[in-house]
Phi, psi and omega in degrees: 000132177297151188301316184301318181288327176298317179296318181299314186290320178304317182289327178293325180304326187282340184244345189254149172287160182313310187296321182281327175299320176294319179297325177290318179293334170301324181280324186272333183295131179298151183293335178286343181280111184255109176287152183234244174119019175265132170264107190283137183249162184241167176299319179302321175300334184247025187295347180260007179268150186278163176270150186275171180294148175268190179244132178262134180103175179288135175296138174290157178291339174202151186219144172217121178253003185316317190287344183273355183249162165301156184294162176305139178252194182223118178283348179049209185276053176230158183272043191256016186303324179300309177296332176288329184280304188283325187265300178305310183269296184291311182298317181302316180298314177300324181291320177301311182298330181273007177087014186271009181141120190287345180238021184299142170226118184268154195275115167297333179289333182296314183280315181303313188295328177281328176285318183278320189053035184245119187287353177256352179062036186264323193287150173280168177217170177250155181294322183294319181291323178301309179297327175294320176303314177295331179287314197265332187243320183098208188192165173246154177293155193293333179288344174268335185217086193292160180250100172199169184304327184291342179263357182305127178083351184283128184266148178295153174274166179305324179288323172292323172298324185287316174297329186289334183299344171302332198249012180303143170275154182287323181175183176212169181215163178232162177206173179281106189267004167287351178265103188295324184292332176288325176295308183297329185293318179296311181297323178294334179269006171095013184243121177290156186249117173284140174210159171256148167199177172260158185241175167218185186293324183293319179295321183289337180266003181308132188227012179213191178255024172294147186287129183272124183232028174060068174291345172227173181298137181270085185246022175267186184291177180278145185216133184252137174226193181218130176280131184238008182171176174203163183211111188292335181291319179280339190055052189212153166258138180266133180237163175240128179254180180237036181246028173082178187273349175279350176279138173051235181253080184060033177097355180243159177211168173247132175246128184292160180291328176298310172316304187304304185299336179267342189233349177243131187240328186232128171255138180241135179230149173267129182284000000 
């Protein structure tokens, strides 16, 4: 961030409330700065959680679910990646499958604000607890519970919680995502896969649809995204991110099977 912007943000910190400060940060943060926010879990952490349904028959050579999800969004300078993957992407797709609206987009703020309780939206969250919240409480459409700096940290009212129950998920499962065939099986049955990984500077700077194969160590923070397809010819998983449509290929990227098996450990799916 340039010095002038740093000084401007520092001055704002002295005079602004947390929600307004976040709104200002949305405007001041450089596009190259990529927020994350995942607390990465292991299969051991989730050993008592159920396994998902499998896929019967031969797996197709390629699958794409991108058209069944909302388009890539932008978490901006917040630690809300888990809710963008689990709520905005996966829960919206599950609700669409359930007939609740073909263009429905569910609010990442609704789950993130309750999970983090952070007025600055900096804290990370876990996929498992976010999915539990979606199952037990539900969520609201994004037009009813906006995602912007002004809403950061705001908790839902009793009336909003009552309306959110309409969009509860039935449940969720987890599986060992180091098994590429298991990942492909979920995608082949029409269910996107939420996953955690670590990032690096090369990943953050992706600007094309070339297959990413981790040219450097993945030593950055934890980040949650969602797998929306695969292609055996490319030997890669298609993913949707929450860094806006200027990242990689319109907000999507290809991760090689090799990258995936070494850097992704748990897959989560909504039942």
